Every structure is written in structure tokens, then in C-alpha cells.
Amino acid sequence: MFLDVTIFFFPAKVSFYRRLEQKKMSYLVIAVTISLLIFYQFQKKENLTIIPPREVPKKHHDVCTVQPLSPKEGLEEKLLLESIAWPETPSLLTPLSLNETSYPAKSTFTILPQTGGGQWHVGDKLKVLIKMCDFQGHPKKSGGDVLFARLHNPTLGAGVAGKVEDHLNGTYSAVFSLLWEGSAWVEVTLVHPSEAVTVLRRLNSEQPDRVIFQSLFYSGSISETTICNVFLRSTEQPLCNYTDLHTGEPWFCFKPKNLNCDTRINHSKREVKQNLKANEEKLFQLGVNMKVSIPASGPASVTVLPRQKAVNSSNMESGLSGYYYKDEWQTLSGTKVQQFNTPSAITQCLKGKVVHLYGDSTIRQWFEYFNGALPDLKEFDLNSHKQNGPFMAMDIPNNILMTFRCHGPPFRCHPVPISELRYIANELDNVIGGTNTVVIFGIWAHFGSYPMEVYIRRLQSIRRAVIRLLNRSPGTVVIIRTANPKALTLFESLANSDWYSLQNDKVLRAIFKGLNVHLVDAWEMVLAHHLPHNLHPQPPIIKNMINVLLSYICPIKSG
Ligand SMILES: *[C@@H]1O[C@H](CO)[C@@H](O)[C@H](O)[C@H]1NC(C)=O
Ligand SMILES: *[C@@H]1O[C@H](CO)[C@@H](O)[C@H](O)[C@H]1NC(C)=O
Ligand SMILES: *[C@@H]1O[C@H](CO)[C@@H](O)[C@H](O)[C@H]1NC(C)=O
Ligand SMILES: *[C@@H]1O[C@H](CO)[C@@H](O)[C@H](O)[C@H]1NC(C)=O
Ligand SMILES: *[C@@H]1O[C@H](CO)[C@@H](O)[C@H](O)[C@H]1NC(C)=O
């Protein structure tokens, strides 16, 4: 009612304040009024009919499967799972002994000589052989270790990710593209021994509910808190079924004893359960067998000479997104990265645009970056929790609107009101789109603890919404942020290890392949950089990501 009145009087208010000729004052009033209008839009939900959540009858308690959206998507799921199948990893005895598990300090890498015994030139490939050994120094005989590789030159601010291949017999290759002249140093990191993968894999099939969520239910003077998740284990307690009617995304809470299912008001993360068998935690020791460099058996660097022949593009095909040179991210194909070094360059690019950001805290970081970098972009105080959002910022003179909203459950967060907990697919269905609309999302960091099917299903439903959006408004710019490696501890590994992210990331790329969407390759941008891996990459990396992002939004017009 109040909002309708505001809409009605809006033109009158504007002309009234124009007559006052108090520019600042009128801007303020316009800003507040527009904010309310936009906020109303922002709040609007498509389904206005209220259907009360259904209570699940007691006998149907084993809710541990996610149904694919359709037979076609079911088949895609099967193919995706096959394409990311990780090699078999050793089964573990209890109590676990580290003796025969992979140990980076006793493993080595060797730079293989250039084919033909010649020297290396820009455009060549550098190949490295990695031999894994256990704590007793014996060569490993099976694969499945999680290895990262990077080639870099600190003085040139250069770095590129390597591609690791598992030979399944305890040896691995890493292949690097040589992209700059001068020295190039090889760095190989054991992220997890294969035995840790055995544990991570078991946890997701046996304990997909180990990250525990809760909801507060409230009515009158009664309040109760119960546990919620994508799956809940069988008990005698009835469940409330909050499966989204539009996307079909499953979500359940135990029914409160004295309240109805429709009295749920809050969602938050409660705790992460750690249920490891004896000594298994020893497989996750930072600096011992988790995120540790593997030493070189000989030289760890090569000297790269200038390119020998004319550019042979088939030799350059690397499957890489890009590399750092002078600390600036360069792409290897597609959109050229421009440097947006001043607030006015960024503002110029965003002028007249609506930018919607959706996802986890790694997307929130971008909202925060813009908000900090652009003095004219003013954040409207929506009274949101500073980690959950939603957020909204505006630059009225330049007609820029920027919003951030977190993704739906299983969002691991401080209490968020149920009305603010929305699925990205549903939000996208409420975007009009068009050439002045930019839609950015990133959803990965909260999915590691589930079977892959949960993530596949979520992305398939987002893809459907992206296809609908691009169909009704083909000019909409859609940008997806990939996952990235992060700092690991035992706790972080169990909740969302890089191994989970690596697998999820492959799925994300496959699902959005072939659509008119752009990727910001956070994975390579963090892996190739000299700064330590971090869930929330440090400012120099974020700045590079923002340059990539803005280069997609404002590409150089080809003459
Ligand atoms: C939950 O609700 C969805 C949507 O109505 C339904 O398809 C599903 O079967 C329900 N699940 C259970 C366990 O009742
Ligand atoms: C592990 O190796 C040490 C030293 O070689 C040995 O003393 C110990 O018995 C081994 N433990 C197991 C469980 O094999
Ligand atoms: C491991 O497999 C690779 C690729 O098949 C092979 O070239 C290499 O000789 C094998 N190494 C060992 C130690 O078996
Ligand atoms: C480029 O390299 C590929 C593979 O090494 C080779 O087959 C091809 O003939 C080369 N093309 C040119 C134009 O040199
Ligand atoms: C949400 O839940 C927390 C407890 O989990 C509670 O303290 C808080 O008051 C709730 N917020 C609202 C808006 O009800």
C-alpha cells in the first residue's frame, strides 16, 4: 500500500523539488524514492500465491536422492560424473598408518629435456615428470594424488598454471606453456595425498549432511529451532518439505514439535561435524602432506629464448584461459583484457548499466570492490547482515545500479530471513535483461560437502534460467565466476577441500559450455598468482578479476 502511494506521487515529488532548485536535496529525494521502487522490485517474488510448505508423512523419511530435472539432464549428469571420475585411491586400514601414504618431502619432480635436446623458446611446451613416494621413501604405485603445478618468474610478475596428468602408477606429468622470455621456475604442490581423497570421497557419500543448518520457527510466544539440510536422516520426527516449487531444489527441516512448517523465519549454518576414523586427520597436515611443495630432483627452472618461428596457433593451443605478465592477467584467446585503473574508467564502463551479482562470498567480494573503488557508487542501507546481503548501490548521475544477493540453501551463513533466501534461477527469472543489464554469478564454495549430483542439479536449473534470460533478452551480458583454490586446514578440507572445488569446477565449465556466457577463470587466476591461495583472493588478484569482468562488459570495439 505504502509503495503504491510512493509510485503515484513520484513525478509530483520530483517536480516539486526541481522547483526548489536544490540539486543536492532533489538528488537525495530521488535516490531514496528510486531506492524504494527498486527495493520493491528487488523484493518482488514471482510466485505470489502462497502455498504452505508440506509436512512429510513419517514413512517417507529416506530423502537421500536428488531427482534430475528431466531424462535429458539425467543423462547429462551421468556423462558429467563419468568425465570427472577420479582415479581409484587406496583403501585405508584403521587405525591409519602414514607409512605408505604419499609424502611430498620424499617425492620429486624433474624437468624433462626439450625434444631434440634443444633449447626452450616462447611457444614451446615444458614437460615435468613427478614421482610420488611414501613416508618411507618407496615409490607409489597408484595414482589419485591431488597435485597443482605452476610456472612463474617473480621479477617479471609472470605466472601460469600447469596441466597435471595422472599416469595412475605413482607418476604424473605437468605440462606448461612457455609464454614469456627469460627464466621460468617450476612449482609443484601436493594438495592432498590420494589417501586423503579416499577420506573426502567417503565423507560425501556417507556424511553428506555433515555441514549442519538450522532454522528458527516462531509464532506468537513459541519458538523452536530445528535442523535442516538437502537430506535429513530417518528418524521418527516428521519433516517439513521446503523443496522449491519452481526449481525443484530439495530442502528439508525437521518439523518443530509445537509449530507448523510455515512458521520458519530464519536459516543459518549451525556446525560442521567431523567424523573421521582413527588417525585419518593425519592425512590433512598443513606443511607435511597438505599444500606442500615437492622438491626438484635437479634444476627447477629453465631459460626461455625468444619465439623461434612465426606464431603457430596450433602450438599455442593450451586449454588455458591466460597468464600473468607484469602482474597483469593476459588472456590467451577471446576478449582482450583492458586495464581499468581509475574510478572514472570503471564508471565510464558501467554508465547506464544495471549489474546484478548473485552467489557466495567470493561474488560479494566483487560488490565490495566496486563499492570501495567508486566514490560515486553509494550503497543504500538495507539493514542487511554484512556477510549475507542483500546489498544495493547506486550512482545516480551515471545511472548505475548494482545489487548483490546470496544464493539459496545450502548457503552457510549467519541467520538470514527466509524471505531473503532465494535460488539464483528464480532471481534470474525476475530479471528483464537487455544490453544494459549485466548478470554475474558464482556458486561453488558451499557445495563441497554434498554428492556431486546436488551441484549438477543446481547448475542445470540455473542454466535453464540463463537460457530463458538470453532468449528473452539476447543482449544481456552473463558472466560466471569459477571456483578457486583456497587456504586449507583440516576443518576447511572436510567442509570444502580444493579437491571438491576442482571437481565442481569441471562440472561448472561443462554445464555452461557453448552458451553465450563469459567465464572469469578464478581457478587459473589464483593458481598462477604468487599470492597464497585464499577463499577470498587478495586485492591484487581481485583487481585483475575486475579487469577481466569489465573487459567482458565493455569489450574493445573492433574497427
Ligand atoms: C517434497 O516436495 C516436492 C515438491 O512438492 C515433492 O516432489 C517431493 O516428493 C517431496 N518430498 C518428500 C520427501 O515428501
Ligand atoms: C611405519 O614405519 C616405521 C619405521 O619404518 C615402523 O617402525 C612402523 O612399524 C611402521 N608402521 C606400520 C603400521 O607399518
Ligand atoms: C607410468 O606410466 C607411464 C605412462 O603410461 C609410463 O610412461 C611410465 O613408464 C610408468 N612408470 C612406471 C614407474 O611404471
Ligand atoms: C604448426 O604446428 C603443428 C604441430 O606442431 C604442425 O603440424 C603444423 O604444420 C604447424 N603449422 C605451421 C604453419 O607451421
Ligand atoms: C534468527 O535466528 C537467530 C538464532 O539462530 C535469532 O537469534 C535471531 O533473532 C533470528 N532473527 C530473526 C530476524 O528472527
Short mmCIF file of N, CA and C in Angstrom, two decimals, residues 203-204 206-213 227 229 231-233 254 269-276 449 490-491 493-495:
data_model
loop_
_atom_site.label_atom_id
_atom_site.label_comp_id
_atom_site.label_asym_id
_atom_site.label_seq_id
_atom_site.Cartn_x
_atom_site.Cartn_y
_atom_site.Cartn_z
N LEU A 203 33.42 -39.31 2.92
CA LEU A 203 32.60 -38.35 3.68
C LEU A 203 31.39 -37.89 2.88
N ASN A 204 31.59 -37.63 1.59
CA ASN A 204 30.47 -37.12 0.80
C ASN A 204 29.41 -38.16 0.53
N GLU A 206 28.92 -40.90 2.71
CA GLU A 206 28.35 -41.35 3.99
C GLU A 206 27.83 -40.22 4.88
N GLN A 207 28.43 -39.03 4.75
CA GLN A 207 28.03 -37.93 5.62
C GLN A 207 27.75 -36.66 4.83
N PRO A 208 26.84 -36.73 3.84
CA PRO A 208 26.55 -35.53 3.05
C PRO A 208 25.86 -34.45 3.89
N ASP A 209 25.46 -34.83 5.11
CA ASP A 209 24.77 -33.88 5.99
C ASP A 209 25.70 -33.38 7.09
N ARG A 210 27.04 -33.44 6.87
CA ARG A 210 27.94 -33.07 7.96
C ARG A 210 28.04 -31.57 8.19
N VAL A 211 27.71 -30.77 7.18
CA VAL A 211 27.56 -29.33 7.44
C VAL A 211 26.09 -29.15 7.83
N ILE A 212 25.87 -28.74 9.05
CA ILE A 212 24.52 -28.76 9.61
C ILE A 212 23.92 -27.35 9.61
N PHE A 213 22.69 -27.26 9.13
CA PHE A 213 21.99 -25.98 9.09
C PHE A 213 20.84 -26.00 10.08
N ILE A 227 16.91 -28.70 12.83
CA ILE A 227 17.99 -28.92 11.87
C ILE A 227 17.44 -29.08 10.46
N ASN A 229 18.51 -29.54 6.05
CA ASN A 229 19.53 -29.87 5.05
C ASN A 229 18.88 -30.31 3.73
N PHE A 231 19.42 -33.22 2.62
CA PHE A 231 18.97 -34.55 3.03
C PHE A 231 18.87 -34.55 4.54
N LEU A 232 17.90 -35.28 5.08
CA LEU A 232 17.89 -35.48 6.53
C LEU A 232 17.74 -36.98 6.79
N ARG A 233 18.43 -37.43 7.80
CA ARG A 233 18.38 -38.86 8.10
C ARG A 233 17.05 -39.27 8.72
N PHE A 254 13.57 -30.62 10.08
CA PHE A 254 12.74 -31.38 11.00
C PHE A 254 11.59 -30.48 11.44
N LYS A 269 23.88 -21.50 9.25
CA LYS A 269 24.73 -22.67 9.46
C LYS A 269 24.86 -22.89 10.96
N ARG A 270 24.81 -24.13 11.37
CA ARG A 270 24.92 -24.44 12.80
C ARG A 270 26.33 -24.90 13.13
N GLU A 271 26.79 -25.97 12.49
CA GLU A 271 28.12 -26.51 12.80
C GLU A 271 28.54 -27.47 11.71
N VAL A 272 29.81 -27.87 11.76
CA VAL A 272 30.31 -28.90 10.84
C VAL A 272 30.76 -30.07 11.71
N LYS A 273 30.20 -31.23 11.42
CA LYS A 273 30.56 -32.44 12.18
C LYS A 273 31.81 -33.05 11.59
N GLN A 274 32.73 -33.46 12.41
CA GLN A 274 33.92 -34.15 11.92
C GLN A 274 33.89 -35.59 12.41
N ASN A 275 33.65 -36.50 11.49
CA ASN A 275 33.60 -37.90 11.90
C ASN A 275 34.66 -38.69 11.17
N LEU A 276 35.89 -38.57 11.61
CA LEU A 276 36.98 -39.30 10.96
C LEU A 276 37.31 -40.54 11.76
N SER A 449 30.51 -30.38 0.35
CA SER A 449 30.23 -31.49 1.25
C SER A 449 29.13 -32.43 0.74
N LEU A 490 42.51 -28.75 8.31
CA LEU A 490 41.71 -29.98 8.37
C LEU A 490 40.23 -29.63 8.24
N PHE A 491 39.80 -28.67 9.04
CA PHE A 491 38.40 -28.27 9.06
C PHE A 491 37.94 -27.80 7.67
N SER A 493 39.24 -28.50 4.84
CA SER A 493 39.28 -29.60 3.88
C SER A 493 37.99 -30.41 3.93
N LEU A 494 37.53 -30.68 5.14
CA LEU A 494 36.34 -31.51 5.27
C LEU A 494 35.09 -30.77 4.80
N ALA A 495 35.09 -29.45 4.98
CA ALA A 495 33.93 -28.67 4.59
C ALA A 495 33.95 -28.33 3.10
#
